[in-house]
Amino acid sequence: YNYQVTHFVTSAPDIRHLPADEGIEVAFAGRSNAGKSSALNTLTNQKSLARTSKTPGRTQLINLFELQPGLRLVDLPGYGYAEVPEELKRKWQKALGEYLQKRNCLKGLVVLMDIRHPLKDLDQQMIQWAVAVDLPVLVLLTKADKLASGARKAQLNMVREAALAFMGDVQVEAFSSLKKIGVDKLSQKLDTWFSE
Ligand code: GTP
Ligand code: MG
């Protein structure tokens, strides 16, 4: 697929306001500041398709992008942002779980984690939820440019090993928007999900 023609369609304040549950959706999830919006921009080769920010919690709406009629990429708000009140965090975490479990058109989940701090509790929860409903997962270890190649490989191997415990379709790759690492791996995975 040509991801460069991806364009913004709409924003939803919560999962109840998403467009009709039709076509194929692939969602990008991860902690605040993990690099979700940057990864979408890198994939689509667009500077500001998804808004990025140094301030965690920038993406507060669910943003939907379309690469072809009925084929959508979804930028989910980041979880685990410390400044958000506990109550709101719980609400959002519940909504994410519902989205993963009930959205029929969702065919794959990309979970992004900073390569220096992977597999936090909420990351594991996202993967568990996905595996529980047979949703394939691509884990991207982002900001791989921040580590030298030895340390990068060590982290990749560690997370791949840990991912086996989820007993599901979980692939793990290193990724960098800055250095364009792992972009082919991402587009190849999306190609398979969008053609099913
Ligand atoms: P929220 O929308 O707040 O959940 O964050 P996000 O996951 O969308 O992160 P975003 O893409 O906005 O990036 C957060 C910060 O990380 C920004 O300052 C980016 O410039 C930086 N960043 C993203 N990707 C990379 C990368 O590959 N390498 C480096 N070095 N920095 C990156
Ligand atoms: Mg974002």
XYZ file of N, CA, C and O and ligand atoms in Angstrom:
817
model
N 0.841 -1.204 0.000
C 0.000 0.000 0.000
C 0.874 1.250 0.000
O 1.985 1.233 0.516
N 0.326 2.286 -0.536
C 1.037 3.554 -0.541
C 0.577 4.370 0.669
O -0.523 4.912 0.679
N 1.441 4.440 1.689
C 1.051 5.130 2.924
C 1.212 6.647 2.812
O 0.731 7.385 3.663
N 1.896 7.083 1.758
C 2.152 8.519 1.602
C 0.890 9.321 1.286
O 0.870 10.529 1.466
N -0.139 8.634 0.794
C -1.374 9.356 0.450
C -2.354 9.418 1.640
O -3.473 9.896 1.501
N -1.885 8.918 2.805
C -2.746 8.923 3.992
C -3.154 10.350 4.349
O -2.340 11.269 4.312
N -4.424 10.528 4.680
C -4.905 11.858 5.066
C -5.803 11.766 6.298
O -6.384 10.719 6.576
N -5.888 12.880 7.004
C -6.715 12.959 8.207
C -8.191 12.838 7.844
O -8.632 13.445 6.875
N -8.948 12.039 8.590
C -10.392 11.983 8.347
C -11.176 12.671 9.457
O -11.961 13.564 9.209
N -10.941 12.243 10.684
C -11.728 12.811 11.770
C -11.088 12.515 13.117
O -10.206 11.668 13.223
N -11.540 13.245 14.128
C -11.122 12.990 15.505
C -12.338 12.551 16.289
O -13.445 13.008 16.022
N -12.120 11.693 17.271
C -13.212 11.283 18.142
C -12.775 11.521 19.580
O -11.636 11.227 19.941
N -13.674 12.078 20.418
C -13.307 12.325 21.814
C -13.200 11.026 22.612
O -12.467 10.953 23.583
N -13.921 9.990 22.203
C -13.849 8.687 22.865
C -14.344 7.612 21.901
O -14.796 7.918 20.796
N -14.255 6.360 22.339
C -14.548 5.267 21.404
C -16.001 5.217 20.951
O -16.309 4.657 19.923
N -16.891 5.832 21.751
C -18.295 5.837 21.350
C -18.557 6.744 20.141
O -19.585 6.616 19.481
N -17.636 7.631 19.868
C -17.829 8.567 18.759
C -17.010 8.217 17.518
O -16.860 9.039 16.625
N -16.493 7.009 17.475
C -15.723 6.588 16.298
C -16.673 6.399 15.108
O -17.859 6.155 15.295
N -16.141 6.488 13.880
C -16.996 6.211 12.725
C -17.463 4.751 12.732
O -16.981 3.949 13.532
N -18.364 4.425 11.821
C -18.948 3.082 11.747
C -17.852 2.015 11.769
O -16.764 2.205 11.228
N -18.174 0.900 12.418
C -17.239 -0.209 12.595
C -17.152 -1.032 11.301
O -17.634 -2.158 11.250
N -16.575 -0.434 10.267
C -16.488 -1.060 8.936
C -15.087 -0.899 8.366
O -14.341 -0.034 8.815
N -14.763 -1.703 7.373
C -13.454 -1.610 6.747
C -12.397 -2.242 7.619
O -12.681 -3.182 8.375
N -11.161 -1.722 7.539
C -10.057 -2.264 8.339
C -9.353 -1.125 9.060
O -9.025 -0.091 8.466
N -9.123 -1.328 10.352
C -8.432 -0.337 11.170
C -7.186 -0.956 11.782
O -7.198 -2.118 12.189
N -6.107 -0.179 11.848
C -4.908 -0.573 12.573
C -4.598 0.572 13.531
O -4.553 1.734 13.116
N -4.449 0.260 14.823
C -4.260 1.318 15.817
C -2.829 1.384 16.333
O -2.142 0.365 16.430
N -2.402 2.604 16.664
C -1.099 2.862 17.268
C -1.322 3.246 18.729
O -1.958 4.256 19.019
N -0.799 2.406 19.632
C -0.974 2.661 21.056
C 0.389 2.715 21.726
O 1.379 2.216 21.209
N 0.425 3.320 22.901
C 1.678 3.375 23.643
C 1.621 4.439 24.703
O 0.692 5.252 24.725
N 2.613 4.432 25.585
C 2.665 5.449 26.629
C 2.805 6.828 25.993
O 3.288 6.950 24.877
N 2.417 7.808 26.731
C 2.602 9.188 26.326
C 4.059 9.410 25.971
O 4.936 8.972 26.730
N 4.285 10.069 24.852
C 5.648 10.433 24.478
C 6.459 9.274 23.878
O 7.645 9.420 23.624
N 5.834 8.103 23.664
C 6.561 6.947 23.131
C 6.982 7.175 21.678
O 7.915 6.531 21.185
N 6.261 8.062 20.982
C 6.599 8.334 19.585
C 5.564 7.828 18.589
O 5.883 7.583 17.420
N 4.307 7.702 19.035
C 3.226 7.212 18.157
C 2.990 8.138 16.973
O 2.964 7.702 15.818
N 2.786 9.425 17.285
C 2.490 10.383 16.220
C 3.685 10.514 15.267
O 3.509 10.574 14.045
N 4.876 10.511 15.820
C 6.083 10.585 14.980
C 6.167 9.377 14.048
O 6.532 9.508 12.880
N 5.849 8.195 14.557
C 5.907 6.976 13.741
C 4.912 7.069 12.580
O 5.224 6.675 11.450
N 3.726 7.611 12.848
C 2.732 7.777 11.785
C 3.243 8.741 10.721
O 3.074 8.507 9.518
N 3.868 9.808 11.159
C 4.418 10.775 10.205
C 5.550 10.153 9.380
O 5.655 10.394 8.179
N 6.379 9.353 10.037
C 7.495 8.700 9.340
C 6.969 7.692 8.320
O 7.414 7.666 7.165
N 6.008 6.885 8.740
C 5.414 5.882 7.853
C 4.838 6.534 6.593
O 4.990 6.020 5.486
N 4.157 7.650 6.791
C 3.451 8.291 5.683
C 4.314 9.318 4.970
O 3.863 9.939 4.005
N 5.537 9.514 5.487
C 6.462 10.478 4.902
C 5.858 11.889 4.860
O 5.994 12.597 3.874
N 5.162 12.227 5.947
C 4.554 13.557 6.047
C 5.032 14.208 7.343
O 5.128 13.538 8.370
N 5.329 15.488 7.275
C 5.896 16.174 8.444
C 4.899 16.354 9.575
O 5.241 16.252 10.743
N 3.675 16.670 9.237
C 2.749 17.018 10.311
C 1.354 16.444 10.109
O 0.356 17.117 10.341
N 1.307 15.198 9.668
C 0.013 14.511 9.550
C -0.564 14.364 10.964
O -1.663 14.808 11.259
N 0.214 13.739 11.844
C -0.180 13.596 13.247
C 0.640 14.602 14.048
O 1.829 14.762 13.800
N 0.009 15.268 14.994
C 0.716 16.280 15.781
C 1.636 15.635 16.807
O 1.221 14.782 17.588
N 2.892 16.063 16.805
C 3.861 15.527 17.762
C 4.195 16.638 18.758
O 3.943 17.810 18.491
N 4.742 16.242 19.882
C 5.058 17.255 20.880
C 6.077 16.756 21.884
O 6.162 15.569 22.165
N 6.855 17.684 22.434
C 7.786 17.344 23.508
C 7.008 17.152 24.804
O 7.464 16.509 25.728
N 5.820 17.754 24.872
C 4.985 17.648 26.065
C 4.171 16.361 26.003
O 3.375 16.193 25.083
N 4.368 15.437 26.960
C 3.583 14.202 26.917
C 2.093 14.520 27.020
O 1.706 15.511 27.637
N 1.286 13.679 26.411
C -0.153 13.879 26.503
C -0.709 14.786 25.426
O -1.843 15.238 25.502
N 0.078 15.054 24.414
C -0.328 15.951 23.340
C -1.591 15.446 22.612
O -2.533 16.188 22.410
N -1.558 14.168 22.227
C -2.693 13.613 21.492
C -3.777 13.214 22.486
O -3.664 12.214 23.175
N -4.838 14.004 22.611
C -5.873 13.707 23.587
C -7.131 13.171 22.937
O -8.016 12.672 23.608
N -7.184 13.271 21.622
C -8.322 12.734 20.900
C -7.851 11.505 20.147
O -6.665 11.325 19.916
N -8.796 10.664 19.758
C -8.483 9.559 18.867
C -8.492 10.169 17.468
O -9.520 10.699 17.033
N -7.370 10.143 16.794
C -7.302 10.720 15.449
C -7.303 9.609 14.409
O -6.535 8.657 14.522
N -8.167 9.742 13.426
C -8.276 8.719 12.385
C -7.773 9.237 11.051
O -8.120 10.353 10.635
N -6.977 8.418 10.405
C -6.411 8.740 9.099
C -6.785 7.629 8.131
O -6.912 6.472 8.533
N -6.920 8.011 6.863
C -7.347 7.036 5.867
C -6.307 6.968 4.753
O -5.815 7.993 4.300
N -5.938 5.736 4.350
C -5.004 5.631 3.228
C -5.740 5.280 1.953
O -5.237 5.525 0.844
N -6.919 4.687 2.147
C -7.811 4.348 1.032
C -9.186 4.294 1.660
O -9.290 4.060 2.856
N -10.230 4.443 0.876
C -11.553 4.346 1.484
C -11.679 3.047 2.276
O -11.386 1.974 1.758
N -12.029 3.154 3.550
C -12.230 1.964 4.380
C -10.977 1.416 5.046
O -11.072 0.504 5.854
N -9.802 1.956 4.718
C -8.563 1.499 5.362
C -8.022 2.645 6.230
O -7.628 3.684 5.709
N -8.023 2.431 7.551
C -7.682 3.520 8.470
C -6.529 3.209 9.426
O -6.366 2.075 9.875
N -5.767 4.253 9.719
C -4.742 4.207 10.760
C -5.256 5.067 11.903
O -5.798 6.151 11.669
N -5.112 4.579 13.134
C -5.673 5.270 14.284
C -4.572 5.651 15.275
O -3.830 4.790 15.746
N -4.470 6.940 15.569
C -3.500 7.443 16.550
C -4.234 7.597 17.885
O -5.048 8.491 18.052
N -3.950 6.678 18.808
C -4.633 6.701 20.105
C -3.900 7.620 21.078
O -2.670 7.745 21.012
N -4.637 8.235 21.995
C -3.965 9.044 23.018
C -3.043 8.161 23.851
O -3.348 6.995 24.092
N -1.928 8.718 24.283
C -0.972 7.942 25.071
C -1.513 7.647 26.462
O -2.284 8.416 27.011
N -1.093 6.514 27.010
C -1.484 6.188 28.386
C -0.289 6.394 29.313
O 0.836 6.617 28.862
N -0.573 6.343 30.611
C 0.502 6.420 31.605
C 1.073 7.803 31.837
O 2.129 7.956 32.457
N 0.353 8.841 31.366
C 0.854 10.194 31.549
C 0.639 10.634 32.996
O -0.484 10.730 33.479
N 1.742 10.900 33.700
C 1.716 11.156 35.145
C 0.806 12.308 35.569
O 0.175 12.244 36.621
N 0.734 13.354 34.761
C -0.006 14.560 35.151
C -1.533 14.403 35.103
O -2.247 15.290 35.538
N -2.000 13.300 34.537
C -3.445 13.101 34.420
C -4.002 12.523 35.724
O -3.399 11.625 36.304
N -5.117 13.045 36.221
C -5.698 12.524 37.465
C -5.990 11.021 37.375
O -6.384 10.541 36.309
N -5.799 10.309 38.486
C -6.009 8.852 38.548
C -7.332 8.402 37.921
O -7.377 7.469 37.138
N -8.392 9.109 38.298
C -9.741 8.790 37.859
C -9.842 8.784 36.327
O -10.375 7.858 35.721
N -9.275 9.841 35.712
C -9.287 9.956 34.255
C -8.452 8.856 33.611
O -8.818 8.282 32.581
N -7.328 8.541 34.234
C -6.447 7.481 33.725
C -7.195 6.157 33.688
O -7.098 5.414 32.720
N -7.899 5.869 34.781
C -8.645 4.611 34.843
C -9.711 4.558 33.755
O -9.890 3.541 33.103
N -10.409 5.681 33.592
C -11.450 5.768 32.569
C -10.881 5.496 31.192
O -11.438 4.746 30.398
N -9.745 6.127 30.912
C -9.144 5.989 29.595
C -8.640 4.565 29.373
O -8.797 4.000 28.294
N -8.077 3.967 30.406
C -7.559 2.606 30.288
C -8.714 1.628 29.999
O -8.588 0.725 29.182
N -9.847 1.879 30.643
C -11.029 1.046 30.432
C -11.519 1.206 28.990
O -11.849 0.226 28.322
N -11.544 2.434 28.512
C -11.994 2.714 27.148
C -11.079 2.023 26.124
O -11.545 1.466 25.130
N -9.767 2.050 26.395
C -8.815 1.383 25.493
C -9.099 -0.117 25.436
O -9.101 -0.710 24.357
N -9.342 -0.710 26.589
C -9.654 -2.139 26.658
C -10.895 -2.459 25.851
O -10.930 -3.436 25.103
N -11.911 -1.607 25.982
C -13.153 -1.815 25.248
C -12.927 -1.710 23.743
O -13.468 -2.495 22.968
N -12.144 -0.730 23.372
C -11.849 -0.534 21.946
C -11.179 -1.789 21.375
O -11.577 -2.298 20.325
N -10.188 -2.308 22.085
C -9.479 -3.500 21.609
C -10.406 -4.712 21.549
O -10.299 -5.546 20.656
N -11.299 -4.810 22.525
C -12.142 -5.990 22.603
C -13.375 -5.939 21.697
O -13.841 -6.960 21.239
N -13.894 -4.738 21.446
C -15.176 -4.652 20.739
C -15.123 -4.151 19.313
O -16.103 -4.283 18.575
N -14.029 -3.566 18.923
C -13.957 -2.968 17.584
C -13.674 -4.063 16.560
O -12.521 -4.504 16.413
N -14.674 -4.481 15.853
C -14.519 -5.590 14.907
C -13.579 -5.285 13.751
O -12.893 -6.171 13.255
N -13.561 -4.044 13.300
C -12.733 -3.710 12.134
C -11.249 -3.590 12.502
O -10.409 -3.445 11.622
N -10.934 -3.657 13.808
C -9.536 -3.556 14.239
C -8.818 -4.866 13.915
O -9.166 -5.917 14.449
N -7.824 -4.807 13.025
C -7.157 -6.032 12.563
C -5.719 -6.152 13.028
O -5.077 -7.193 12.809
N -5.199 -5.103 13.643
C -3.836 -5.190 14.148
C -3.552 -4.033 15.083
O -4.164 -2.971 14.977
N -2.639 -4.269 16.029
C -2.287 -3.242 17.006
C -0.780 -3.031 17.005
O -0.007 -3.980 17.131
N -0.372 -1.779 16.831
C 1.039 -1.433 16.952
C 1.222 -0.835 18.341
O 0.551 0.141 18.690
N 2.062 -1.460 19.156
C 2.328 -0.930 20.507
C 3.742 -0.366 20.512
O 4.712 -1.094 20.274
N 3.841 0.929 20.751
C 5.142 1.595 20.714
C 5.656 1.826 22.126
O 4.916 2.242 23.011
N 6.953 1.522 22.306
C 7.581 1.708 23.620
C 8.967 2.279 23.402
O 9.679 1.823 22.505
N 9.347 3.203 24.236
C 10.709 3.747 24.202
C 11.675 2.573 24.438
O 11.525 1.837 25.419
N 12.627 2.372 23.541
C 13.539 1.227 23.640
C 14.312 1.210 24.959
O 14.757 0.157 25.417
N 14.402 2.360 25.601
C 15.137 2.429 26.872
C 14.257 2.040 28.059
O 14.766 1.772 29.143
N 12.903 2.062 27.860
C 11.988 1.742 28.971
C 10.823 0.889 28.477
O 9.677 1.316 28.534
N 11.103 -0.317 27.966
C 10.008 -1.118 27.393
C 9.202 -1.884 28.435
O 9.641 -2.017 29.583
N 8.047 -2.384 28.002
C 7.231 -3.319 28.783
C 6.839 -2.858 30.185
O 6.944 -3.624 31.154
N 6.401 -1.613 30.285
C 5.832 -1.137 31.554
C 4.504 -1.873 31.744
O 3.976 -2.468 30.802
N 3.940 -1.790 32.949
C 2.703 -2.521 33.259
C 1.609 -2.294 32.214
O 0.972 -3.239 31.765
N 1.365 -1.029 31.858
C 0.277 -0.733 30.931
C 0.576 -1.246 29.519
O -0.336 -1.628 28.791
N 1.853 -1.289 29.146
C 2.229 -1.861 27.844
C 1.870 -3.348 27.837
O 1.322 -3.870 26.857
N 2.189 -4.023 28.929
C 1.905 -5.454 29.020
C 0.403 -5.706 28.989
O -0.070 -6.657 28.370
N -0.336 -4.810 29.662
C -1.793 -4.924 29.681
C -2.358 -4.811 28.261
O -3.229 -5.599 27.870
N -1.848 -3.856 27.478
C -2.315 -3.680 26.096
C -2.080 -4.949 25.289
O -2.944 -5.407 24.547
N -0.887 -5.524 25.428
C -0.543 -6.734 24.671
C -1.421 -7.898 25.114
O -1.936 -8.656 24.288
N -1.632 -8.005 26.430
C -2.489 -9.085 26.945
C -3.908 -8.984 26.398
O -4.487 -9.982 25.983
N -4.444 -7.773 26.403
C -5.793 -7.565 25.880
C -5.872 -7.973 24.412
O -6.822 -8.627 23.986
N -4.869 -7.568 23.633
C -4.862 -7.860 22.203
C -4.793 -9.369 21.978
O -5.581 -9.934 21.219
N -3.856 -10.034 22.659
C -3.691 -11.480 22.496
C -4.970 -12.217 22.899
O -5.375 -13.173 22.235
N -5.628 -11.719 23.942
C -6.858 -12.358 24.427
C -7.959 -12.369 23.376
O -8.811 -13.243 23.381
N -7.955 -11.387 22.465
C -8.983 -11.365 21.418
C -8.375 -11.736 20.052
O -8.935 -11.403 19.002
N -7.212 -12.400 20.077
C -6.545 -12.883 18.865
C -6.133 -11.779 17.902
O -6.076 -11.993 16.683
N -5.862 -10.615 18.444
C -5.439 -9.479 17.619
C -3.909 -9.521 17.509
O -3.223 -9.577 18.536
N -3.368 -9.543 16.281
C -1.910 -9.561 16.158
C -1.286 -8.226 16.594
O -1.891 -7.165 16.429
N -0.091 -8.314 17.169
C 0.571 -7.128 17.727
C 1.950 -6.947 17.100
O 2.694 -7.914 16.926
N 2.268 -5.712 16.758
C 3.636 -5.358 16.379
C 4.148 -4.406 17.446
O 3.598 -3.316 17.632
N 5.175 -4.837 18.174
C 5.788 -3.965 19.177
C 6.933 -3.219 18.494
O 7.825 -3.839 17.917
N 6.899 -1.902 18.548
C 7.997 -1.105 18.008
C 8.767 -0.484 19.171
O 8.182 0.223 20.002
N 10.063 -0.781 19.237
C 10.914 -0.191 20.272
C 11.456 1.107 19.692
O 12.386 1.100 18.871
N 10.833 2.194 20.083
C 11.077 3.493 19.448
C 12.319 4.206 19.984
O 12.866 3.833 21.016
N 12.705 5.227 19.247
C 13.872 6.059 19.586
C 15.133 5.194 19.647
O 16.017 5.405 20.488
N 15.194 4.161 18.774
C 16.337 3.244 18.739
C 17.637 4.005 18.465
O 18.721 3.526 18.816
N 17.520 5.200 17.883
C 18.711 6.030 17.627
C 19.385 6.476 18.915
O 20.534 6.906 18.914
N 18.657 6.366 20.047
C 19.212 6.800 21.340
C 20.197 5.779 21.919
O 20.871 6.068 22.902
N 20.241 4.568 21.338
C 21.152 3.535 21.839
C 22.177 3.166 20.770
O 21.859 3.141 19.581
N 23.382 2.814 21.208
C 24.397 2.295 20.293
C 23.949 0.903 19.853
O 23.119 0.278 20.520
N 24.501 0.414 18.744
C 23.929 -0.794 18.145
C 23.978 -2.021 19.058
O 23.047 -2.828 19.052
N 25.009 -2.153 19.892
C 25.081 -3.295 20.815
C 23.947 -3.274 21.821
O 23.248 -4.269 22.032
N 23.735 -2.118 22.429
C 22.691 -1.960 23.440
C 21.313 -2.111 22.798
O 20.387 -2.655 23.394
N 21.207 -1.649 21.567
C 19.941 -1.750 20.837
C 19.585 -3.217 20.622
O 18.456 -3.645 20.880
N 20.574 -4.013 20.168
C 20.332 -5.445 19.939
C 19.992 -6.154 21.233
O 19.126 -7.035 21.262
N 20.668 -5.773 22.323
C 20.411 -6.413 23.620
C 18.962 -6.158 24.062
O 18.276 -7.077 24.514
N 18.504 -4.927 23.909
C 17.121 -4.596 24.285
C 16.125 -5.357 23.410
O 15.130 -5.881 23.883
N 16.428 -5.397 22.108
C 15.548 -6.088 21.165
C 15.420 -7.560 21.552
O 14.316 -8.105 21.623
N 16.553 -8.205 21.847
C 16.527 -9.621 22.238
C 15.780 -9.829 23.551
O 15.006 -10.779 23.684
N 15.998 -8.927 24.486
C 15.335 -9.031 25.792
C 13.816 -8.959 25.616
O 13.080 -9.785 26.163
N 13.352 -7.982 24.820
C 11.896 -7.818 24.654
C 11.316 -8.973 23.831
O 10.223 -9.455 24.118
N 12.082 -9.455 22.833
C 11.596 -10.605 22.034
C 11.412 -11.819 22.926
O 10.423 -12.551 22.803
N 12.360 -12.027 23.825
C 12.298 -13.143 24.761
C 11.064 -13.000 25.661
O 10.277 -13.930 25.820
N 10.885 -11.799 26.198
C 9.757 -11.540 27.109
C 8.425 -11.682 26.373
O 7.427 -12.128 26.949
N 8.417 -11.333 25.086
C 7.166 -11.349 24.305
C 6.636 -12.767 24.123
O 5.435 -12.963 23.940
N 7.523 -13.763 24.199
C 7.094 -15.157 24.033
C 6.076 -15.538 25.103
O 5.166 -16.335 24.860
N 6.211 -14.932 26.276
C 5.329 -15.256 27.392
C 3.875 -14.871 27.116
O 2.967 -15.385 27.765
N 3.646 -13.974 26.166
C 2.268 -13.564 25.876
C 1.510 -14.628 25.079
O 0.286 -14.575 24.976
N 2.254 -15.588 24.516
C 1.635 -16.697 23.797
C 0.682 -16.246 22.699
O -0.401 -16.815 22.544
N 1.083 -15.238 21.954
C 0.223 -14.765 20.877
C 1.061 -14.351 19.680
O 2.271 -14.599 19.630
N 0.417 -13.708 18.713
C 1.101 -13.214 17.526
C 1.681 -11.842 17.856
O 1.043 -10.806 17.661
N 2.892 -11.853 18.423
C 3.541 -10.612 18.853
C 4.931 -10.523 18.219
O 5.813 -11.316 18.556
N 5.101 -9.600 17.292
C 6.402 -9.402 16.645
C 7.041 -8.149 17.233
O 6.337 -7.164 17.513
N 8.351 -8.194 17.449
C 9.038 -7.060 18.073
C 10.134 -6.543 17.147
O 10.959 -7.324 16.665
N 10.150 -5.236 16.882
C 11.163 -4.637 16.020
C 11.676 -3.328 16.624
O 10.950 -2.644 17.337
N 12.919 -2.999 16.300
C 13.467 -1.697 16.696
C 12.967 -0.662 15.696
O 12.738 -0.980 14.524
N 12.792 0.571 16.162
C 12.244 1.610 15.294
C 12.840 2.968 15.645
O 13.135 3.255 16.807
N 13.056 3.781 14.634
C 13.443 5.177 14.876
C 12.876 6.067 13.789
O 13.120 5.831 12.605
N 12.125 7.058 14.205
C 11.609 8.034 13.257
C 12.744 8.939 12.790
O 12.809 9.332 11.626
N 13.640 9.226 13.718
C 14.761 10.116 13.415
C 15.686 9.504 12.372
O 16.052 10.137 11.390
N 16.065 8.222 12.555
C 17.026 7.567 11.672
C 16.362 6.621 10.675
O 17.044 5.880 9.972
N 15.028 6.634 10.647
C 14.271 5.782 9.711
C 14.653 4.296 9.849
O 14.872 3.599 8.864
N 14.701 3.833 11.080
C 14.969 2.415 11.343
C 13.629 1.689 11.517
O 12.739 2.205 12.201
N 13.480 0.537 10.882
C 12.281 -0.288 11.101
C 11.046 0.137 10.322
O 9.981 -0.455 10.490
N 11.184 1.128 9.467
C 10.019 1.648 8.729
C 9.484 0.596 7.749
O 8.264 0.425 7.612
N 10.405 -0.139 7.100
C 9.972 -1.205 6.181
C 9.245 -2.317 6.926
O 8.238 -2.840 6.442
N 9.782 -2.671 8.109
C 9.147 -3.717 8.929
C 7.714 -3.310 9.260
O 6.789 -4.120 9.221
N 7.547 -2.031 9.587
C 6.216 -1.521 9.930
C 5.293 -1.571 8.716
O 4.175 -2.106 8.807
N 5.755 -1.074 7.570
C 4.851 -1.031 6.415
C 4.532 -2.439 5.910
O 3.410 -2.712 5.495
N 5.500 -3.366 6.029
C 5.226 -4.757 5.618
C 4.141 -5.383 6.489
O 3.242 -6.065 5.996
N 4.217 -5.126 7.789
C 3.224 -5.679 8.716
C 1.852 -5.088 8.410
O 0.846 -5.804 8.357
N 1.804 -3.778 8.207
C 0.528 -3.120 7.902
C -0.048 -3.662 6.600
O -1.254 -3.905 6.496
N 0.833 -3.889 5.611
C 0.377 -4.455 4.330
C -0.371 -5.766 4.562
O -1.429 -5.986 3.974
N 0.184 -6.625 5.425
C -0.478 -7.921 5.643
C -1.822 -7.716 6.348
O -2.805 -8.349 5.993
N -1.862 -6.823 7.320
C -3.120 -6.599 8.040
C -4.187 -5.982 7.139
O -5.354 -6.346 7.221
N -3.767 -5.065 6.275
C -4.745 -4.395 5.412
C -5.211 -5.287 4.269
O -6.230 -5.012 3.653
N -4.465 -6.359 3.969
C -4.928 -7.204 2.848
C -5.710 -8.428 3.301
O -6.090 -9.241 2.460
N -5.941 -8.564 4.612
C -6.681 -9.741 5.080
C -8.175 -9.611 4.848
O -8.703 -8.533 4.728
P 1.464 11.539 22.922
O 0.652 11.986 21.767
O 1.701 12.583 23.948
O 0.958 10.283 23.539
O 2.969 11.227 22.404
P 3.421 10.394 21.123
O 3.594 8.972 21.493
O 2.546 10.686 19.955
O 4.904 10.958 20.872
P 5.409 11.983 19.758
O 5.446 11.331 18.426
O 4.683 13.271 19.894
O 6.942 12.139 20.211
C 7.298 12.522 21.525
C 8.710 13.087 21.554
O 9.654 12.073 21.183
C 8.934 14.236 20.560
O 9.788 15.187 21.163
C 9.619 13.554 19.389
O 10.438 14.427 18.658
C 10.455 12.484 20.093
N 10.691 11.336 19.185
C 9.753 10.628 18.523
N 10.321 9.656 17.771
C 11.659 9.751 17.960
C 12.790 9.019 17.462
O 12.699 8.078 16.652
N 14.013 9.396 17.909
C 14.183 10.422 18.808
N 15.416 10.689 19.210
N 13.149 11.147 19.277
C 11.902 10.816 18.873
Mg 0.768 11.670 19.811
